Amino acid sequence: MSTSPATDALGTPVPVLSFSPVVLDVPGRPVDLEVRVSAPVTGTGLPVILLSHGHGPSNNLSSLNGYAPLANFWAAHGFVVVQPTHLTSRTLTDLVADAPGAPDFWRSRAEDMTHVLDRLEVIENAVPQLAGRIDPTKVALAGHSLGGFTAALLLGAGLTDPATGNLVHLFEPRIKAGVLLAPPGRGGKVFNGPMAEHWPVIGAVDFSTMTAPALVVTGDKDDPRHFTDMGPDWHADPYTLAPGPKALLTLFDAEHGLGGIAGYDAAETTDENPERVAALARLTAAYLRAQLHPGDNAWQTTHEALTTGPNPVGRLESK
């Protein structure tokens, strides 16, 4: 069977081991921090992707049990994927409803990733067959929807705390690059939808300090009218309003689920498209590989194969 240039650039996938939960006791957190780890069965010096889930309607996809279409692909192509269950997860609603920071837990979500990095060796040693195979200097971050908001903070975006008015920065220098998948955009006058008053923290972000390299992925049919009447371009704000180096991938005909990245055959996906998800998995893997391994040509080859030609999956811009 022939392979495409995009396939060749990433190499042959290998089997994946997935282990969960790895349980971390975090002082002051109302429940333990649980993570899932997915890794290739072969290879050493493996880079890490931290994956921050969104806040969707399902009970379990917004947890360490979600995003298998991306996590499995990334792991099969040489990454160790670490997925925490944030306090916003529906699986924890009854346990944390009255905890400080509820209901958005914006600070806790970002701190979860710092706790993971602080104890990366503990996590590595807890997973069978993984000890000694991670390169802790090669760390990337991906997040979908609210997870994209979390990623923006860790990549350098500032935030004016709605509760105190203080400017907060949660930049994590150990994270070298990120992928923001259908992230929220700006606040201000355009933050005028019916849900805006319930999530003021979303509109409190300042992308002008988000200096880390990032790929922002949006769908040209992703209508965020519950937050703004700005239209799908609102989701591109982490690209538009942040300094370079950044890339913006706009997927054609994609809605907020970007084809179904939150889970296999999820009924809530409004734009189910396995081909789009497969292309997105390849593009994000190639982008992060290039960021963590300078000189790797996978990104150039992959985006040329999938965003140019007669049937492109989307449009790519960069700055």
PDB file of C-alpha atoms in Angstrom:
ATOM      1  CA  MET A   1       0.000   0.000   0.000  1.00  0.00           C
ATOM      2  CA  SER A   2       1.386   3.397  -0.947  1.00  0.00           C
ATOM      3  CA  THR A   3       1.861   6.136   1.622  1.00  0.00           C
ATOM      4  CA  SER A   4       1.482   9.874   1.318  1.00  0.00           C
ATOM      5  CA  PRO A   5       4.279  12.364   1.998  1.00  0.00           C
ATOM      6  CA  ALA A   6       2.448  13.344   5.173  1.00  0.00           C
ATOM      7  CA  THR A   7       2.536   9.729   6.336  1.00  0.00           C
ATOM      8  CA  ASP A   8       6.176   9.226   5.382  1.00  0.00           C
ATOM      9  CA  ALA A   9       7.279  12.324   7.290  1.00  0.00           C
ATOM     10  CA  LEU A  10       6.071  10.930  10.613  1.00  0.00           C
ATOM     11  CA  GLY A  11       7.302   7.391  10.136  1.00  0.00           C
ATOM     12  CA  THR A  12       5.613   4.107  10.959  1.00  0.00           C
ATOM     13  CA  PRO A  13       3.354   4.073  14.024  1.00  0.00           C
ATOM     14  CA  VAL A  14       4.229   1.701  16.835  1.00  0.00           C
ATOM     15  CA  PRO A  15       2.009   0.042  19.458  1.00  0.00           C
ATOM     16  CA  VAL A  16       1.007   2.199  22.413  1.00  0.00           C
ATOM     17  CA  LEU A  17       0.805   1.430  26.100  1.00  0.00           C
ATOM     18  CA  SER A  18      -1.705   3.420  28.135  1.00  0.00           C
ATOM     19  CA  PHE A  19      -1.645   3.463  31.914  1.00  0.00           C
ATOM     20  CA  SER A  20      -4.089   5.131  34.298  1.00  0.00           C
ATOM     21  CA  PRO A  21      -4.563   6.453  36.784  1.00  0.00           C
ATOM     22  CA  VAL A  22      -1.227   7.649  38.052  1.00  0.00           C
ATOM     23  CA  VAL A  23      -2.274   9.374  41.275  1.00  0.00           C
ATOM     24  CA  LEU A  24      -0.431  12.429  42.603  1.00  0.00           C
ATOM     25  CA  ASP A  25      -1.142  13.766  46.078  1.00  0.00           C
ATOM     26  CA  VAL A  26      -1.149  17.562  45.744  1.00  0.00           C
ATOM     27  CA  PRO A  27      -1.337  19.499  49.034  1.00  0.00           C
ATOM     28  CA  GLY A  28      -4.327  21.832  49.117  1.00  0.00           C
ATOM     29  CA  ARG A  29      -6.032  20.271  46.095  1.00  0.00           C
ATOM     30  CA  PRO A  30      -9.505  19.022  47.102  1.00  0.00           C
ATOM     31  CA  VAL A  31      -8.916  15.668  45.376  1.00  0.00           C
ATOM     32  CA  ASP A  32      -5.798  13.876  44.187  1.00  0.00           C
ATOM     33  CA  LEU A  33      -4.507  14.715  40.726  1.00  0.00           C
ATOM     34  CA  GLU A  34      -5.033  11.718  38.445  1.00  0.00           C
ATOM     35  CA  VAL A  35      -3.336  11.395  35.062  1.00  0.00           C
ATOM     36  CA  ARG A  36      -3.325   8.993  32.162  1.00  0.00           C
ATOM     37  CA  VAL A  37      -0.024   8.292  30.420  1.00  0.00           C
ATOM     38  CA  SER A  38       0.147   7.000  26.840  1.00  0.00           C
ATOM     39  CA  ALA A  39       3.514   6.122  25.347  1.00  0.00           C
ATOM     40  CA  PRO A  40       5.066   4.195  22.470  1.00  0.00           C
ATOM     41  CA  VAL A  41       6.342   0.764  23.452  1.00  0.00           C
ATOM     42  CA  THR A  42       9.718   1.519  21.874  1.00  0.00           C
ATOM     43  CA  GLY A  43      12.129   4.433  21.836  1.00  0.00           C
ATOM     44  CA  THR A  44      14.145   6.516  24.271  1.00  0.00           C
ATOM     45  CA  GLY A  45      14.640  10.237  24.753  1.00  0.00           C
ATOM     46  CA  LEU A  46      10.901  10.613  24.195  1.00  0.00           C
ATOM     47  CA  PRO A  47       9.338  14.101  24.172  1.00  0.00           C
ATOM     48  CA  VAL A  48       6.264  14.833  26.280  1.00  0.00           C
ATOM     49  CA  ILE A  49       2.911  16.362  25.362  1.00  0.00           C
ATOM     50  CA  LEU A  50       0.732  17.599  28.213  1.00  0.00           C
ATOM     51  CA  LEU A  51      -2.907  17.460  27.087  1.00  0.00           C
ATOM     52  CA  SER A  52      -5.503  19.720  28.732  1.00  0.00           C
ATOM     53  CA  HIS A  53      -9.114  18.643  28.228  1.00  0.00           C
ATOM     54  CA  GLY A  54     -12.031  20.938  27.553  1.00  0.00           C
ATOM     55  CA  HIS A  55     -15.340  21.346  29.357  1.00  0.00           C
ATOM     56  CA  GLY A  56     -17.906  19.587  27.203  1.00  0.00           C
ATOM     57  CA  PRO A  57     -21.299  17.990  27.892  1.00  0.00           C
ATOM     58  CA  SER A  58     -20.067  14.395  28.267  1.00  0.00           C
ATOM     59  CA  ASN A  59     -19.399  12.906  31.672  1.00  0.00           C
ATOM     60  CA  ASN A  60     -16.026  11.336  30.908  1.00  0.00           C
ATOM     61  CA  LEU A  61     -14.484  12.861  27.789  1.00  0.00           C
ATOM     62  CA  SER A  62     -13.531  15.935  29.819  1.00  0.00           C
ATOM     63  CA  SER A  63     -11.103  13.931  31.920  1.00  0.00           C
ATOM     64  CA  LEU A  64      -8.082  11.682  31.579  1.00  0.00           C
ATOM     65  CA  ASN A  65     -10.333   9.336  29.583  1.00  0.00           C
ATOM     66  CA  GLY A  66     -10.904  11.703  26.652  1.00  0.00           C
ATOM     67  CA  TYR A  67      -9.143  12.738  23.447  1.00  0.00           C
ATOM     68  CA  ALA A  68      -8.059   9.236  22.459  1.00  0.00           C
ATOM     69  CA  PRO A  69      -8.000  10.090  18.721  1.00  0.00           C
ATOM     70  CA  LEU A  70      -5.162  12.528  19.389  1.00  0.00           C
ATOM     71  CA  ALA A  71      -3.449  10.899  22.368  1.00  0.00           C
ATOM     72  CA  ASN A  72      -3.171   7.512  20.695  1.00  0.00           C
ATOM     73  CA  PHE A  73      -1.830   8.965  17.460  1.00  0.00           C
ATOM     74  CA  TRP A  74       0.729  11.149  19.184  1.00  0.00           C
ATOM     75  CA  ALA A  75       1.934   8.267  21.343  1.00  0.00           C
ATOM     76  CA  ALA A  76       2.167   5.938  18.336  1.00  0.00           C
ATOM     77  CA  HIS A  77       4.436   8.495  16.703  1.00  0.00           C
ATOM     78  CA  GLY A  78       6.940   8.933  19.484  1.00  0.00           C
ATOM     79  CA  PHE A  79       5.436  11.174  22.163  1.00  0.00           C
ATOM     80  CA  VAL A  80       4.608  10.481  25.791  1.00  0.00           C
ATOM     81  CA  VAL A  81       1.147  11.986  26.351  1.00  0.00           C
ATOM     82  CA  VAL A  82       0.142  12.971  29.881  1.00  0.00           C
ATOM     83  CA  GLN A  83      -3.551  13.772  30.477  1.00  0.00           C
ATOM     84  CA  PRO A  84      -4.696  15.113  33.840  1.00  0.00           C
ATOM     85  CA  THR A  85      -8.260  15.219  35.079  1.00  0.00           C
ATOM     86  CA  HIS A  86      -8.768  18.905  35.911  1.00  0.00           C
ATOM     87  CA  LEU A  87     -11.132  19.992  38.654  1.00  0.00           C
ATOM     88  CA  THR A  88     -13.574  21.233  35.987  1.00  0.00           C
ATOM     89  CA  SER A  89     -14.247  17.646  34.911  1.00  0.00           C
ATOM     90  CA  ARG A  90     -17.841  16.460  35.235  1.00  0.00           C
ATOM     91  CA  THR A  91     -16.459  13.329  36.869  1.00  0.00           C
ATOM     92  CA  LEU A  92     -15.563  15.479  39.897  1.00  0.00           C
ATOM     93  CA  THR A  93     -18.551  17.841  40.063  1.00  0.00           C
ATOM     94  CA  ASP A  94     -20.027  16.417  43.275  1.00  0.00           C
ATOM     95  CA  LEU A  95     -16.636  16.393  45.005  1.00  0.00           C
ATOM     96  CA  VAL A  96     -15.431  19.900  44.214  1.00  0.00           C
ATOM     97  CA  ALA A  97     -18.587  21.998  43.750  1.00  0.00           C
ATOM     98  CA  ASP A  98     -17.825  24.110  46.828  1.00  0.00           C
ATOM     99  CA  ALA A  99     -14.029  24.113  46.520  1.00  0.00           C
ATOM    100  CA  PRO A 100     -12.112  27.400  46.178  1.00  0.00           C
ATOM    101  CA  GLY A 101     -11.831  28.354  42.516  1.00  0.00           C
ATOM    102  CA  ALA A 102     -15.096  26.735  41.418  1.00  0.00           C
ATOM    103  CA  PRO A 103     -16.564  26.514  38.886  1.00  0.00           C
ATOM    104  CA  ASP A 104     -13.895  27.499  36.340  1.00  0.00           C
ATOM    105  CA  PHE A 105     -10.783  26.482  38.366  1.00  0.00           C
ATOM    106  CA  TRP A 106      -8.687  28.499  35.915  1.00  0.00           C
ATOM    107  CA  ARG A 107      -5.658  28.696  38.188  1.00  0.00           C
ATOM    108  CA  SER A 108      -5.876  25.069  39.296  1.00  0.00           C
ATOM    109  CA  ARG A 109      -6.044  23.850  35.698  1.00  0.00           C
ATOM    110  CA  ALA A 110      -2.750  25.554  34.877  1.00  0.00           C
ATOM    111  CA  GLU A 111      -1.174  24.463  38.150  1.00  0.00           C
ATOM    112  CA  ASP A 112      -2.061  20.845  37.345  1.00  0.00           C
ATOM    113  CA  MET A 113       0.453  20.992  34.489  1.00  0.00           C
ATOM    114  CA  THR A 114       3.140  22.461  36.724  1.00  0.00           C
ATOM    115  CA  HIS A 115       2.559  19.670  39.243  1.00  0.00           C
ATOM    116  CA  VAL A 116       2.939  17.103  36.442  1.00  0.00           C
ATOM    117  CA  LEU A 117       6.248  18.636  35.361  1.00  0.00           C
ATOM    118  CA  ASP A 118       7.479  18.861  38.955  1.00  0.00           C
ATOM    119  CA  ARG A 119       6.868  15.118  39.351  1.00  0.00           C
ATOM    120  CA  LEU A 120       7.549  13.893  35.857  1.00  0.00           C
ATOM    121  CA  GLU A 121      10.134  11.400  37.095  1.00  0.00           C
ATOM    122  CA  VAL A 122       7.622   9.995  39.594  1.00  0.00           C
ATOM    123  CA  ILE A 123       5.089   9.575  36.791  1.00  0.00           C
ATOM    124  CA  GLU A 124       7.672   7.990  34.525  1.00  0.00           C
ATOM    125  CA  ASN A 125       8.655   5.457  37.172  1.00  0.00           C
ATOM    126  CA  ALA A 126       5.027   4.612  37.940  1.00  0.00           C
ATOM    127  CA  VAL A 127       4.288   3.502  34.375  1.00  0.00           C
ATOM    128  CA  PRO A 128       5.503   0.010  33.443  1.00  0.00           C
ATOM    129  CA  GLN A 129       8.220  -0.027  30.772  1.00  0.00           C
ATOM    130  CA  LEU A 130       8.584   3.755  30.716  1.00  0.00           C
ATOM    131  CA  ALA A 131      11.292   4.472  33.311  1.00  0.00           C
ATOM    132  CA  GLY A 132      14.333   6.197  31.823  1.00  0.00           C
ATOM    133  CA  ARG A 133      12.761   6.770  28.408  1.00  0.00           C
ATOM    134  CA  ILE A 134      11.508  10.383  28.739  1.00  0.00           C
ATOM    135  CA  ASP A 135      13.483  13.489  27.796  1.00  0.00           C
ATOM    136  CA  PRO A 136      12.286  16.046  30.402  1.00  0.00           C
ATOM    137  CA  THR A 137      13.793  18.925  28.420  1.00  0.00           C
ATOM    138  CA  LYS A 138      11.423  18.364  25.492  1.00  0.00           C
ATOM    139  CA  VAL A 139       7.938  19.268  26.709  1.00  0.00           C
ATOM    140  CA  ALA A 140       4.998  20.577  24.694  1.00  0.00           C
ATOM    141  CA  LEU A 141       1.404  21.384  25.606  1.00  0.00           C
ATOM    142  CA  ALA A 142      -1.909  20.944  23.818  1.00  0.00           C
ATOM    143  CA  GLY A 143      -5.387  21.964  24.905  1.00  0.00           C
ATOM    144  CA  HIS A 144      -8.883  21.965  23.431  1.00  0.00           C
ATOM    145  CA  SER A 145     -11.478  24.681  24.065  1.00  0.00           C
ATOM    146  CA  LEU A 146     -11.120  25.544  27.777  1.00  0.00           C
ATOM    147  CA  GLY A 147      -7.926  23.505  27.559  1.00  0.00           C
ATOM    148  CA  GLY A 148      -6.758  25.971  24.927  1.00  0.00           C
ATOM    149  CA  PHE A 149      -7.357  28.761  27.437  1.00  0.00           C
ATOM    150  CA  THR A 150      -5.253  26.846  29.978  1.00  0.00           C
ATOM    151  CA  ALA A 151      -2.542  26.364  27.378  1.00  0.00           C
ATOM    152  CA  ALA A 152      -2.485  30.082  26.583  1.00  0.00           C
ATOM    153  CA  LEU A 153      -1.796  30.927  30.241  1.00  0.00           C
ATOM    154  CA  LEU A 154       1.050  28.439  30.456  1.00  0.00           C
ATOM    155  CA  LEU A 155       2.530  29.741  27.201  1.00  0.00           C
ATOM    156  CA  GLY A 156       2.692  33.283  28.560  1.00  0.00           C
ATOM    157  CA  ALA A 157      -0.701  34.977  28.260  1.00  0.00           C
ATOM    158  CA  GLY A 158      -1.613  37.247  31.151  1.00  0.00           C
ATOM    159  CA  LEU A 159      -4.914  37.278  32.976  1.00  0.00           C
ATOM    160  CA  THR A 160      -6.644  39.913  35.077  1.00  0.00           C
ATOM    161  CA  ASP A 161      -8.193  37.953  37.927  1.00  0.00           C
ATOM    162  CA  PRO A 162     -11.909  38.860  37.912  1.00  0.00           C
ATOM    163  CA  ALA A 163     -12.065  38.313  41.672  1.00  0.00           C
ATOM    164  CA  THR A 164      -9.202  40.633  42.647  1.00  0.00           C
ATOM    165  CA  GLY A 165      -8.365  42.779  39.625  1.00  0.00           C
ATOM    166  CA  ASN A 166      -4.741  41.641  39.890  1.00  0.00           C
ATOM    167  CA  LEU A 167      -2.723  40.728  36.806  1.00  0.00           C
ATOM    168  CA  VAL A 168      -1.617  37.091  36.945  1.00  0.00           C
ATOM    169  CA  HIS A 169       1.059  35.339  34.898  1.00  0.00           C
ATOM    170  CA  LEU A 170       1.360  31.531  35.033  1.00  0.00           C
ATOM    171  CA  PHE A 171       3.992  31.144  32.317  1.00  0.00           C
ATOM    172  CA  GLU A 172       5.724  27.746  32.499  1.00  0.00           C
ATOM    173  CA  PRO A 173       9.213  27.981  30.943  1.00  0.00           C
ATOM    174  CA  ARG A 174       9.660  24.202  30.828  1.00  0.00           C
ATOM    175  CA  ILE A 175       7.003  24.059  28.097  1.00  0.00           C
ATOM    176  CA  LYS A 176       8.707  24.777  24.783  1.00  0.00           C
ATOM    177  CA  ALA A 177       5.708  24.977  22.424  1.00  0.00           C
ATOM    178  CA  GLY A 178       1.961  24.521  22.314  1.00  0.00           C
ATOM    179  CA  VAL A 179      -1.076  23.646  20.251  1.00  0.00           C
ATOM    180  CA  LEU A 180      -4.316  25.527  20.992  1.00  0.00           C
ATOM    181  CA  LEU A 181      -7.336  23.693  19.581  1.00  0.00           C
ATOM    182  CA  ALA A 182     -10.490  25.818  19.140  1.00  0.00           C
ATOM    183  CA  PRO A 183      -9.428  28.107  22.003  1.00  0.00           C
ATOM    184  CA  PRO A 184     -11.402  31.044  23.385  1.00  0.00           C
ATOM    185  CA  GLY A 185     -10.558  34.506  22.120  1.00  0.00           C
ATOM    186  CA  ARG A 186     -10.539  38.055  23.418  1.00  0.00           C
ATOM    187  CA  GLY A 187     -12.675  39.837  25.966  1.00  0.00           C
ATOM    188  CA  GLY A 188     -13.695  43.471  25.840  1.00  0.00           C
ATOM    189  CA  LYS A 189     -16.664  44.793  23.893  1.00  0.00           C
ATOM    190  CA  VAL A 190     -16.899  41.722  21.646  1.00  0.00           C
ATOM    191  CA  PHE A 191     -17.298  39.455  24.694  1.00  0.00           C
ATOM    192  CA  ASN A 192     -21.037  39.996  24.658  1.00  0.00           C
ATOM    193  CA  GLY A 193     -22.737  36.593  24.370  1.00  0.00           C
ATOM    194  CA  PRO A 194     -25.236  35.145  26.848  1.00  0.00           C
ATOM    195  CA  MET A 195     -22.575  33.011  28.592  1.00  0.00           C
ATOM    196  CA  ALA A 196     -20.002  35.791  28.928  1.00  0.00           C
ATOM    197  CA  GLU A 197     -21.224  36.926  32.362  1.00  0.00           C
ATOM    198  CA  HIS A 198     -21.016  33.353  33.676  1.00  0.00           C
ATOM    199  CA  TRP A 199     -17.398  32.930  32.532  1.00  0.00           C
ATOM    200  CA  PRO A 200     -15.796  36.354  33.044  1.00  0.00           C
ATOM    201  CA  VAL A 201     -12.364  34.776  33.308  1.00  0.00           C
ATOM    202  CA  ILE A 202     -12.506  33.825  29.624  1.00  0.00           C
ATOM    203  CA  GLY A 203     -12.662  37.481  28.669  1.00  0.00           C
ATOM    204  CA  ALA A 204      -9.916  38.491  31.099  1.00  0.00           C
ATOM    205  CA  VAL A 205      -6.979  37.109  29.127  1.00  0.00           C
ATOM    206  CA  ASP A 206      -4.244  39.184  27.480  1.00  0.00           C
ATOM    207  CA  PHE A 207      -2.534  37.395  24.592  1.00  0.00           C
ATOM    208  CA  SER A 208       0.074  40.110  24.005  1.00  0.00           C
ATOM    209  CA  THR A 209       2.542  38.373  26.327  1.00  0.00           C
ATOM    210  CA  MET A 210       2.036  34.867  24.935  1.00  0.00           C
ATOM    211  CA  THR A 211       5.503  34.662  23.412  1.00  0.00           C
ATOM    212  CA  ALA A 212       6.073  30.893  23.264  1.00  0.00           C
ATOM    213  CA  PRO A 213       5.778  29.186  19.846  1.00  0.00           C
ATOM    214  CA  ALA A 214       2.274  27.877  19.229  1.00  0.00           C
ATOM    215  CA  LEU A 215       0.001  26.448  16.573  1.00  0.00           C
ATOM    216  CA  VAL A 216      -3.571  27.740  16.869  1.00  0.00           C
ATOM    217  CA  VAL A 217      -6.205  25.517  15.238  1.00  0.00           C
ATOM    218  CA  THR A 218      -9.690  26.781  14.447  1.00  0.00           C
ATOM    219  CA  GLY A 219     -12.713  25.618  12.482  1.00  0.00           C
ATOM    220  CA  ASP A 220     -14.219  28.007   9.966  1.00  0.00           C
ATOM    221  CA  LYS A 221     -17.709  26.849  11.054  1.00  0.00           C
ATOM    222  CA  ASP A 222     -17.026  27.081  14.805  1.00  0.00           C
ATOM    223  CA  ASP A 223     -19.589  29.692  15.852  1.00  0.00           C
ATOM    224  CA  PRO A 224     -18.986  30.948  19.430  1.00  0.00           C
ATOM    225  CA  ARG A 225     -22.210  32.972  19.679  1.00  0.00           C
ATOM    226  CA  HIS A 226     -22.684  31.959  23.331  1.00  0.00           C
ATOM    227  CA  PHE A 227     -19.614  34.124  24.082  1.00  0.00           C
ATOM    228  CA  THR A 228     -19.467  36.619  21.216  1.00  0.00           C
ATOM    229  CA  ASP A 229     -21.047  37.725  17.960  1.00  0.00           C
ATOM    230  CA  MET A 230     -17.570  38.028  16.411  1.00  0.00           C
ATOM    231  CA  GLY A 231     -17.934  34.683  14.632  1.00  0.00           C
ATOM    232  CA  PRO A 232     -15.371  31.910  14.107  1.00  0.00           C
ATOM    233  CA  ASP A 233     -12.494  34.399  13.864  1.00  0.00           C
ATOM    234  CA  TRP A 234     -12.762  34.856  17.655  1.00  0.00           C
ATOM    235  CA  HIS A 235     -11.076  31.496  18.120  1.00  0.00           C
ATOM    236  CA  ALA A 236      -8.074  32.749  16.129  1.00  0.00           C
ATOM    237  CA  ASP A 237      -7.332  35.532  18.637  1.00  0.00           C
ATOM    238  CA  PRO A 238      -4.462  33.649  20.334  1.00  0.00           C
ATOM    239  CA  TYR A 239      -2.787  33.855  16.920  1.00  0.00           C
ATOM    240  CA  THR A 240      -3.994  37.289  15.879  1.00  0.00           C
ATOM    241  CA  LEU A 241      -3.281  39.092  19.170  1.00  0.00           C
ATOM    242  CA  ALA A 242      -0.128  37.265  20.280  1.00  0.00           C
ATOM    243  CA  PRO A 243       3.411  37.906  19.070  1.00  0.00           C
ATOM    244  CA  GLY A 244       5.205  35.411  16.866  1.00  0.00           C
ATOM    245  CA  PRO A 245       6.362  32.818  16.300  1.00  0.00           C
ATOM    246  CA  LYS A 246       2.867  31.483  15.728  1.00  0.00           C
ATOM    247  CA  ALA A 247       1.010  29.458  13.114  1.00  0.00           C
ATOM    248  CA  LEU A 248      -2.729  29.423  12.421  1.00  0.00           C
ATOM    249  CA  LEU A 249      -4.446  26.398  10.900  1.00  0.00           C
ATOM    250  CA  THR A 250      -8.046  27.045   9.844  1.00  0.00           C
ATOM    251  CA  LEU A 251      -9.811  23.755   9.135  1.00  0.00           C
ATOM    252  CA  PHE A 252     -12.445  23.897   6.426  1.00  0.00           C
ATOM    253  CA  ASP A 253     -16.036  23.005   7.442  1.00  0.00           C
ATOM    254  CA  ALA A 254     -14.919  22.239  11.009  1.00  0.00           C
ATOM    255  CA  GLU A 255     -16.993  23.119  14.057  1.00  0.00           C
ATOM    256  CA  HIS A 256     -15.941  23.203  17.703  1.00  0.00           C
ATOM    257  CA  GLY A 257     -15.179  19.487  17.865  1.00  0.00           C
ATOM    258  CA  LEU A 258     -12.781  19.814  14.906  1.00  0.00           C
ATOM    259  CA  GLY A 259     -14.182  16.608  13.450  1.00  0.00           C
ATOM    260  CA  GLY A 260     -14.346  14.605  16.680  1.00  0.00           C
ATOM    261  CA  ILE A 261     -11.081  14.974  18.615  1.00  0.00           C
ATOM    262  CA  ALA A 262     -12.641  14.577  22.076  1.00  0.00           C
ATOM    263  CA  GLY A 263     -13.412  10.883  21.621  1.00  0.00           C
ATOM    264  CA  TYR A 264     -14.099   8.122  19.151  1.00  0.00           C
ATOM    265  CA  ASP A 265     -17.702   8.134  17.865  1.00  0.00           C
ATOM    266  CA  ALA A 266     -18.823  10.778  20.339  1.00  0.00           C
ATOM    267  CA  ALA A 267     -22.470  11.544  19.668  1.00  0.00           C
ATOM    268  CA  GLU A 268     -22.013  15.157  20.764  1.00  0.00           C
ATOM    269  CA  THR A 269     -19.609  15.848  17.897  1.00  0.00           C
ATOM    270  CA  THR A 270     -21.521  18.097  15.534  1.00  0.00           C
ATOM    271  CA  ASP A 271     -19.090  17.775  12.637  1.00  0.00           C
ATOM    272  CA  GLU A 272     -17.904  14.168  12.796  1.00  0.00           C
ATOM    273  CA  ASN A 273     -15.196  13.643  10.197  1.00  0.00           C
ATOM    274  CA  PRO A 274     -12.584  10.931  10.830  1.00  0.00           C
ATOM    275  CA  GLU A 275     -10.473  12.114   7.897  1.00  0.00           C
ATOM    276  CA  ARG A 276     -10.269  15.611   9.380  1.00  0.00           C
ATOM    277  CA  VAL A 277      -9.288  14.226  12.768  1.00  0.00           C
ATOM    278  CA  ALA A 278      -6.587  12.066  11.176  1.00  0.00           C
ATOM    279  CA  ALA A 279      -5.199  15.052   9.279  1.00  0.00           C
ATOM    280  CA  LEU A 280      -5.246  17.202  12.402  1.00  0.00           C
ATOM    281  CA  ALA A 281      -3.453  14.517  14.410  1.00  0.00           C
ATOM    282  CA  ARG A 282      -0.725  14.385  11.761  1.00  0.00           C
ATOM    283  CA  LEU A 283      -0.374  18.143  11.505  1.00  0.00           C
ATOM    284  CA  THR A 284      -0.142  18.674  15.255  1.00  0.00           C
ATOM    285  CA  ALA A 285       2.333  15.827  15.711  1.00  0.00           C
ATOM    286  CA  ALA A 286       4.491  17.205  12.913  1.00  0.00           C
ATOM    287  CA  TYR A 287       4.369  20.752  14.296  1.00  0.00           C
ATOM    288  CA  LEU A 288       5.402  19.686  17.792  1.00  0.00           C
ATOM    289  CA  ARG A 289       8.089  17.381  16.491  1.00  0.00           C
ATOM    290  CA  ALA A 290       9.624  20.287  14.580  1.00  0.00           C
ATOM    291  CA  GLN A 291       9.439  22.553  17.620  1.00  0.00           C
ATOM    292  CA  LEU A 292      11.065  20.024  19.934  1.00  0.00           C
ATOM    293  CA  HIS A 293      13.569  18.693  17.390  1.00  0.00           C
ATOM    294  CA  PRO A 294      14.941  21.662  15.415  1.00  0.00           C
ATOM    295  CA  GLY A 295      15.847  20.649  11.897  1.00  0.00           C
ATOM    296  CA  ASP A 296      13.155  17.976  11.625  1.00  0.00           C
ATOM    297  CA  ASN A 297      11.332  18.430   8.307  1.00  0.00           C
ATOM    298  CA  ALA A 298       8.077  16.661   9.273  1.00  0.00           C
ATOM    299  CA  TRP A 299       6.148  19.906   9.684  1.00  0.00           C
ATOM    300  CA  GLN A 300       7.124  21.318   6.303  1.00  0.00           C
ATOM    301  CA  THR A 301       6.360  18.070   4.509  1.00  0.00           C
ATOM    302  CA  THR A 302       3.104  17.413   6.349  1.00  0.00           C
ATOM    303  CA  HIS A 303       1.541  20.840   6.059  1.00  0.00           C
ATOM    304  CA  GLU A 304       2.454  21.068   2.386  1.00  0.00           C
ATOM    305  CA  ALA A 305       0.779  17.705   1.769  1.00  0.00           C
ATOM    306  CA  LEU A 306      -2.386  18.503   3.714  1.00  0.00           C
ATOM    307  CA  THR A 307      -2.982  22.245   3.256  1.00  0.00           C
ATOM    308  CA  THR A 308      -2.048  22.659  -0.404  1.00  0.00           C
ATOM    309  CA  GLY A 309      -3.096  20.850  -3.558  1.00  0.00           C
ATOM    310  CA  PRO A 310      -6.552  19.998  -4.885  1.00  0.00           C
ATOM    311  CA  ASN A 311      -8.222  18.890  -1.606  1.00  0.00           C
ATOM    312  CA  PRO A 312      -6.688  20.827   1.312  1.00  0.00           C
ATOM    313  CA  VAL A 313      -8.035  20.186   4.807  1.00  0.00           C
ATOM    314  CA  GLY A 314      -7.473  23.782   5.760  1.00  0.00           C
ATOM    315  CA  ARG A 315      -5.538  26.999   5.332  1.00  0.00           C
ATOM    316  CA  LEU A 316      -2.207  27.712   7.039  1.00  0.00           C
ATOM    317  CA  GLU A 317      -0.818  31.106   8.017  1.00  0.00           C
ATOM    318  CA  SER A 318       2.267  31.960  10.052  1.00  0.00           C
ATOM    319  CA  LYS A 319       4.126  34.875  11.556  1.00  0.00           C
TER     320      LYS A 319
END
